[in-house]
Backbone as CSV, one residue per row, in Angstrom:
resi,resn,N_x,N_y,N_z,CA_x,CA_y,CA_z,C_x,C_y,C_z
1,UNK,-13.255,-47.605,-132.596,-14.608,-47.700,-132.102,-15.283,-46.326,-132.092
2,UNK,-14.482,-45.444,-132.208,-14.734,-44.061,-131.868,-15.347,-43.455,-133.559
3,UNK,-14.880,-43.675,-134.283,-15.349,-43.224,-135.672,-16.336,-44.155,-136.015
4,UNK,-17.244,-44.906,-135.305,-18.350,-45.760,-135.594,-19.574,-44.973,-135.337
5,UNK,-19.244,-44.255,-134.022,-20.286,-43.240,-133.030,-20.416,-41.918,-134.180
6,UNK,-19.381,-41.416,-134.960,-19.138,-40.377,-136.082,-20.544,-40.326,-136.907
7,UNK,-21.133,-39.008,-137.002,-22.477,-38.987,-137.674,-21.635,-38.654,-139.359
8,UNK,-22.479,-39.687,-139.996,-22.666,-39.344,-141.517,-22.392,-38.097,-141.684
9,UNK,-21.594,-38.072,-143.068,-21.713,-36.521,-143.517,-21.923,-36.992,-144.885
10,UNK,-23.201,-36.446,-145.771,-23.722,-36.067,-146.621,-22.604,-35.626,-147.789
11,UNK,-22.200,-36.199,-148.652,-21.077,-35.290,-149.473,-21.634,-34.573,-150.848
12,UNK,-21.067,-33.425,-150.960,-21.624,-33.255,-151.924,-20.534,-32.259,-153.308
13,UNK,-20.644,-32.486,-154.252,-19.998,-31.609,-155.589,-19.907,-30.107,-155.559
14,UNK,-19.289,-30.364,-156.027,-19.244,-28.930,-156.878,-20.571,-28.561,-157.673
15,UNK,-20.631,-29.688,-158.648,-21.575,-29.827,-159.124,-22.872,-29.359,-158.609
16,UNK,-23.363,-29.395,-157.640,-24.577,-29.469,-156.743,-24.789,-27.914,-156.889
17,UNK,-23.268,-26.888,-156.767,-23.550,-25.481,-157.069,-23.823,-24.597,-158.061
18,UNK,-23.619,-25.816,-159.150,-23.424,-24.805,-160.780,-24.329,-24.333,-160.956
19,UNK,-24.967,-22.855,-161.553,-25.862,-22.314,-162.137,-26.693,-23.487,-163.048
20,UNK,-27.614,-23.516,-163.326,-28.466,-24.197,-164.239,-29.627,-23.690,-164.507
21,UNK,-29.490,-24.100,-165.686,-30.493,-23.343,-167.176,-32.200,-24.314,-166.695
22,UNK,-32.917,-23.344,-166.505,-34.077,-23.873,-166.568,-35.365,-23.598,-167.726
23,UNK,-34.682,-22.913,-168.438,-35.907,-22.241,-170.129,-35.042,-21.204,-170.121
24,UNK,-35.150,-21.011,-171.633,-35.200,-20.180,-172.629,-36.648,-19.157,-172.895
25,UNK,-36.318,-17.712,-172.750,-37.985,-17.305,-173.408,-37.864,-16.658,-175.136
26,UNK,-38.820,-16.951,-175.207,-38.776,-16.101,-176.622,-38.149,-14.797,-177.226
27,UNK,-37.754,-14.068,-175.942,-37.028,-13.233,-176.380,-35.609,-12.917,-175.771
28,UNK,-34.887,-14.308,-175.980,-34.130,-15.141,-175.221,-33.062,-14.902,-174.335
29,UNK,-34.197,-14.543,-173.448,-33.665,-14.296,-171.639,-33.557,-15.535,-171.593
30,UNK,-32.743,-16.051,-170.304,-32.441,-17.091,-169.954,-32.838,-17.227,-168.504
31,UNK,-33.679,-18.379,-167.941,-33.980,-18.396,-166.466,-33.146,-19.902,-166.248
32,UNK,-32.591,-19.047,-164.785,-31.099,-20.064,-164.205,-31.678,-20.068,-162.567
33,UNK,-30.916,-20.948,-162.157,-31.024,-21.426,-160.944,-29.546,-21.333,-160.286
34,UNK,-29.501,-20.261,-159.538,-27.948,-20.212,-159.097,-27.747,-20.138,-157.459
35,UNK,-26.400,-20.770,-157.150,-26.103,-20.409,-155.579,-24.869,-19.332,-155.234
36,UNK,-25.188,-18.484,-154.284,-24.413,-17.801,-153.185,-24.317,-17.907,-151.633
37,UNK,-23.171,-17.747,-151.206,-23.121,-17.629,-150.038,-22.822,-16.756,-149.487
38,UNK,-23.222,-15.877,-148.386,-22.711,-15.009,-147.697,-22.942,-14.705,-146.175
39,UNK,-22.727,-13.525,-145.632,-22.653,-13.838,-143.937,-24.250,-13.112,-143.840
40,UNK,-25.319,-12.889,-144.868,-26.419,-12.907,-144.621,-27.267,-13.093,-146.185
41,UNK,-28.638,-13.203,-145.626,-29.786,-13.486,-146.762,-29.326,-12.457,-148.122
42,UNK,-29.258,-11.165,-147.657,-29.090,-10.409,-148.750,-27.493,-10.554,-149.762
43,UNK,-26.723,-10.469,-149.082,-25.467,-10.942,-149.319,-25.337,-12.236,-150.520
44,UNK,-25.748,-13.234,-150.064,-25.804,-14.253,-150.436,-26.966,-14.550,-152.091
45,UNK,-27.810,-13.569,-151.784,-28.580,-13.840,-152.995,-27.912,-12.460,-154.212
46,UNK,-27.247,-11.592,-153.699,-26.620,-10.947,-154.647,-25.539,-11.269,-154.844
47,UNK,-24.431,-12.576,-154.462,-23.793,-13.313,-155.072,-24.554,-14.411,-156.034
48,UNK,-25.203,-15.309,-155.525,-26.159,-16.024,-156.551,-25.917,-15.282,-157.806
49,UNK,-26.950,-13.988,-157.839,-27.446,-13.047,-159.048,-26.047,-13.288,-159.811
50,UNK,-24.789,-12.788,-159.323,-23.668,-12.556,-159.673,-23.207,-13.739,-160.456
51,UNK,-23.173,-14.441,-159.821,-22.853,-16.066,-160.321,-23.526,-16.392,-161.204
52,UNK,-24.839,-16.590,-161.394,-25.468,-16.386,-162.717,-25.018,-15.790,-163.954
53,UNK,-24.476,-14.387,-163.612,-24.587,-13.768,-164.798,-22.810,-14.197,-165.278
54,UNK,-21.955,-14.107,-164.262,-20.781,-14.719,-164.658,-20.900,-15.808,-165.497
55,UNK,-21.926,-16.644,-165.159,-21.834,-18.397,-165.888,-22.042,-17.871,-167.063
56,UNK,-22.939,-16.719,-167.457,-23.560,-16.462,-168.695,-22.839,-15.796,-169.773
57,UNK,-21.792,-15.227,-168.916,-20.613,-14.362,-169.590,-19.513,-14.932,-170.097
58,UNK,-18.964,-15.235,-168.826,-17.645,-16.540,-169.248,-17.677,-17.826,-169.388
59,UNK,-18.628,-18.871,-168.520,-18.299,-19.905,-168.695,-19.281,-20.878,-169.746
60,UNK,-20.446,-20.266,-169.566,-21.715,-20.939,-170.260,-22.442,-21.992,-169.496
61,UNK,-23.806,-22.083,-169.970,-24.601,-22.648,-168.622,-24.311,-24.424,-169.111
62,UNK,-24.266,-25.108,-168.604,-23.680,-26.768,-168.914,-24.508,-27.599,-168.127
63,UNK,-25.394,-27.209,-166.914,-26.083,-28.121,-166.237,-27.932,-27.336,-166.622
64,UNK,-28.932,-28.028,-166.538,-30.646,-28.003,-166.258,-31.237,-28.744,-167.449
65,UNK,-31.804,-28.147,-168.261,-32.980,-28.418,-169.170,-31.860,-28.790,-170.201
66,UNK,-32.390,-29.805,-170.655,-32.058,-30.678,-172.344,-32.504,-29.267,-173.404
67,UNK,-31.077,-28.774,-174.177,-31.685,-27.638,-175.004,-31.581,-26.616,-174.638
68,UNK,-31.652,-25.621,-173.607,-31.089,-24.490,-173.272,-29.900,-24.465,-173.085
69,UNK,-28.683,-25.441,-172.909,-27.624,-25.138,-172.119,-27.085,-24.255,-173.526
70,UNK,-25.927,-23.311,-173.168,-25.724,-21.752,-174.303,-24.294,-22.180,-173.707
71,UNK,-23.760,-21.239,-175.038,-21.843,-21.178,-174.635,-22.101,-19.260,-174.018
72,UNK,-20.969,-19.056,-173.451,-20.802,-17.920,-173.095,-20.675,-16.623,-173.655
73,UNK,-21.103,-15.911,-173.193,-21.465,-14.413,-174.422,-19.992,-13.971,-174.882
74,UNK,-19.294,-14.217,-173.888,-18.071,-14.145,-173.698,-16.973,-14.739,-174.312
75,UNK,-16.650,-15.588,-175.453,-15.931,-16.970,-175.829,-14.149,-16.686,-175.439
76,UNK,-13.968,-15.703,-175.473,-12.658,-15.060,-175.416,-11.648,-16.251,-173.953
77,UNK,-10.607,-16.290,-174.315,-10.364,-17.324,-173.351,-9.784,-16.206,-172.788
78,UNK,-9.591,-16.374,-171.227,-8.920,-15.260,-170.011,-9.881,-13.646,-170.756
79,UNK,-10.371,-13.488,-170.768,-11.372,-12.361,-171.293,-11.792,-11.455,-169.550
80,UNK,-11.779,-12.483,-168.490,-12.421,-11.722,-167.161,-11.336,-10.578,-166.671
81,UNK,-10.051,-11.538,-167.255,-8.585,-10.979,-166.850,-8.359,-9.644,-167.756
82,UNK,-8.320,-10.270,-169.396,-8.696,-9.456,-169.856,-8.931,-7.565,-169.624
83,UNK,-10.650,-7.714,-169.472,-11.237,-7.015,-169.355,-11.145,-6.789,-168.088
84,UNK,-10.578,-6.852,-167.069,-10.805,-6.911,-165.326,-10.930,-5.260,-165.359
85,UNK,-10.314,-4.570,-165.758,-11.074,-2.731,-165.087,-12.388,-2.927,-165.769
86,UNK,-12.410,-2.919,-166.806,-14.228,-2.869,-166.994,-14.863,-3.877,-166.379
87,UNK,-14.883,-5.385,-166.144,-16.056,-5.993,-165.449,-15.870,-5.770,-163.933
88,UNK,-14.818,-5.254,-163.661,-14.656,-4.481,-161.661,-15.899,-3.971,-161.709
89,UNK,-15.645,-2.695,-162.653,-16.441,-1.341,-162.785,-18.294,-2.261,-162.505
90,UNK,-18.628,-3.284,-164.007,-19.356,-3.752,-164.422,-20.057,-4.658,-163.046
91,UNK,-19.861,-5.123,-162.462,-19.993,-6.303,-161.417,-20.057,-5.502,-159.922
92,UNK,-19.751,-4.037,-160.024,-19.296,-3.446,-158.484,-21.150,-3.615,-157.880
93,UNK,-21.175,-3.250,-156.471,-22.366,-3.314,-155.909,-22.860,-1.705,-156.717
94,UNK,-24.160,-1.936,-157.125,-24.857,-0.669,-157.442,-24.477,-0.964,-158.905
95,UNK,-23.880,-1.890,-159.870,-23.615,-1.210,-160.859,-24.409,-1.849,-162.146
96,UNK,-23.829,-1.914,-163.481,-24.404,-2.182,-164.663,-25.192,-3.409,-164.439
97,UNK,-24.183,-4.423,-163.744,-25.291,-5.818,-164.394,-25.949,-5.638,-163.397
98,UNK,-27.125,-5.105,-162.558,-27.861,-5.425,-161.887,-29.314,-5.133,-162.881
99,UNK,-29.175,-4.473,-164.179,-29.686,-4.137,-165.144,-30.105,-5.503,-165.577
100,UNK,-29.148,-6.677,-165.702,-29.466,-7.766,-166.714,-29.890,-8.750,-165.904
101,UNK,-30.251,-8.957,-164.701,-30.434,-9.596,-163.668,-31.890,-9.254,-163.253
102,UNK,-33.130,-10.021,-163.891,-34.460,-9.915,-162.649,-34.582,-11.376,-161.849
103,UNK,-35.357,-10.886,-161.480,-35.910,-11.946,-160.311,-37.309,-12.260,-160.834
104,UNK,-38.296,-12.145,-161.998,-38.904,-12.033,-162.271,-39.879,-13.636,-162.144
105,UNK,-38.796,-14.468,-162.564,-39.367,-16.148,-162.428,-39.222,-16.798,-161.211
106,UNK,-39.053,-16.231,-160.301,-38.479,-16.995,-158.641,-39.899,-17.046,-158.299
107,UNK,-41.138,-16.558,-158.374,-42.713,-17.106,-158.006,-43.052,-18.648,-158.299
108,UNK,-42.682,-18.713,-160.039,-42.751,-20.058,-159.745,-41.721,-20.597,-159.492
109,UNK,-40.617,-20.409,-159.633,-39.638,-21.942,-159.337,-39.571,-22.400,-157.742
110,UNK,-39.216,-20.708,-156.804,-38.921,-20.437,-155.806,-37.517,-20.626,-154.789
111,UNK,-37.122,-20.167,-154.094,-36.151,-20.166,-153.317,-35.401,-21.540,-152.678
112,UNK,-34.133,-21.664,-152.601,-33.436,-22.909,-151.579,-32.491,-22.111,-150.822
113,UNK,-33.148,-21.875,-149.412,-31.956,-21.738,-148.424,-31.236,-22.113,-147.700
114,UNK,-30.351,-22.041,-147.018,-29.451,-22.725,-146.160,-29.031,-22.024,-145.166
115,UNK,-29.145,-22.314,-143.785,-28.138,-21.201,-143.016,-27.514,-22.310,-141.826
116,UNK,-25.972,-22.290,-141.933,-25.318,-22.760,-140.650,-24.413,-21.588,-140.208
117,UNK,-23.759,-21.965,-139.709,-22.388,-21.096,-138.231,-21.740,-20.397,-138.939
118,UNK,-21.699,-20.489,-140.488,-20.483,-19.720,-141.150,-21.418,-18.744,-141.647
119,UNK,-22.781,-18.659,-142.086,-23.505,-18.060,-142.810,-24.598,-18.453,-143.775
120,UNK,-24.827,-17.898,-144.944,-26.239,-18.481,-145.423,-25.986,-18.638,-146.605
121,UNK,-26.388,-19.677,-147.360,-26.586,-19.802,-148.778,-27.691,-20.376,-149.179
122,UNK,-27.926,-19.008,-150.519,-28.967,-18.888,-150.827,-29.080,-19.437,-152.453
123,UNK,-30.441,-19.883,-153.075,-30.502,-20.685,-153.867,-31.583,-20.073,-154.844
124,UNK,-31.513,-18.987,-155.792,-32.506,-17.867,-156.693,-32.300,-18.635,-158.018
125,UNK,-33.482,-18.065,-158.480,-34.045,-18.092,-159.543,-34.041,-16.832,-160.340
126,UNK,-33.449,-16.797,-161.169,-33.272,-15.278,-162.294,-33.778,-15.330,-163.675
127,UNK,-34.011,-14.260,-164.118,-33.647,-14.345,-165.513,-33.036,-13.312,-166.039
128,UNK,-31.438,-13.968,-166.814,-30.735,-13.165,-167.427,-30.937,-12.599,-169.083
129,UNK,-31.048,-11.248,-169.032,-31.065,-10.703,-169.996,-30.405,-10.726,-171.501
130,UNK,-30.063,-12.080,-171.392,-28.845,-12.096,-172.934,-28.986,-11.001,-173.890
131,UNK,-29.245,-10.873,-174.654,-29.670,-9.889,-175.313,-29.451,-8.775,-175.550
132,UNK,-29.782,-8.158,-174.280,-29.717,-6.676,-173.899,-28.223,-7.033,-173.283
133,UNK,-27.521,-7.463,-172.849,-26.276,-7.996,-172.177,-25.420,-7.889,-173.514
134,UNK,-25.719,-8.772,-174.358,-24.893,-8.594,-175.552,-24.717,-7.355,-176.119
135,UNK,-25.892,-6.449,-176.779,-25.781,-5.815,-176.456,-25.015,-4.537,-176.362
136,UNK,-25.101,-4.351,-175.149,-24.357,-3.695,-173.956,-22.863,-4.241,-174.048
137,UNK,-22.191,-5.477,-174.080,-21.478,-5.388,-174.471,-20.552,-4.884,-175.965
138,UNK,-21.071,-5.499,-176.905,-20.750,-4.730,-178.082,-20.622,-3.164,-177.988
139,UNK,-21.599,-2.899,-177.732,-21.271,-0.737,-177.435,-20.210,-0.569,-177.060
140,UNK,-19.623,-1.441,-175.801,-18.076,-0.779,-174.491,-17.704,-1.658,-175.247
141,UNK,-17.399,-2.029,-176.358,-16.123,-2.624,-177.182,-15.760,-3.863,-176.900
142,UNK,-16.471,-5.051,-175.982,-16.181,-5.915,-175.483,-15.698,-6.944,-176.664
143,UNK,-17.499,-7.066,-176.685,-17.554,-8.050,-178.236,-17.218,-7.472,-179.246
144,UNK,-16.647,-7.695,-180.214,-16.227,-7.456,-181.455,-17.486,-8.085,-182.821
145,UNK,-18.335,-8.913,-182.585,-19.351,-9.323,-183.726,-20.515,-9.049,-182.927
């Protein structure tokens, strides 16, 4: 009788968190829709950023718009492992990819936040620099073509 009184809980995926591709621009940056969490606003949206650019590196974007979804700049399988002293270096706070990361399209799409007891997650809009990312990789020897 006691789990009748039990309030609903809402379930939700994994899915619900994946980065997703919202356009392609012509000079083909990519604008994504990504989530972070952290124990504040700022925290949390520079994981987002992070998460973004990871999807863009290693895994490739698979969820938004019919037609943008891209394979990863990255194709190399275990490549994070790989490369782990350079993308440490690459990924540290203050460092390279904050270069390939604007915020430039979050006016229009705009923000989804969240905050409960554990902390906040935050829900940005970016656009990643492919390009200049690639790039940048090829120079530090990443990519090979």
């Amino acid at each position: 009788m006691l789990t009748a009184c039990k309030t609903p809980q809402k379930a939700t995926t994994y899915r619900d968190f994946e980065p997703e591709c919202l356009g392609i621009a012509h000079d083909g940056s990519q604008t994504i829709r990504a989530w972070g969490f952290g124990k504040d606003d700022e925290e949390a949206v520079d994981k987002a950023r992070k998460n973004a650019l990871n999807a863009v590196l290693f895994k490739g974007i698979t969820a938004g718009v019919e037609g943008c979804n891209q394979r990863p700049l990255v194709p190399e399988v275990n490549a994070r492992e790989r490369y782990e002293d350079y993308f440490d270096r690459f990924f540290r706070n203050g460092g390279e990819w904050e270069k390939f990361v604007t915020g430039d399209d979050e006016r229009l799409y705009g923000r989804e936040d969240q905050r409960n007891s554990l902390g906040e997650r935050a829900g940005v809009v970016v656009r990643v620099l492919r390009n200049e990312l690639r790039m940048k990789l090829k120079e530090d020897g990443i990519l090979k073509y």
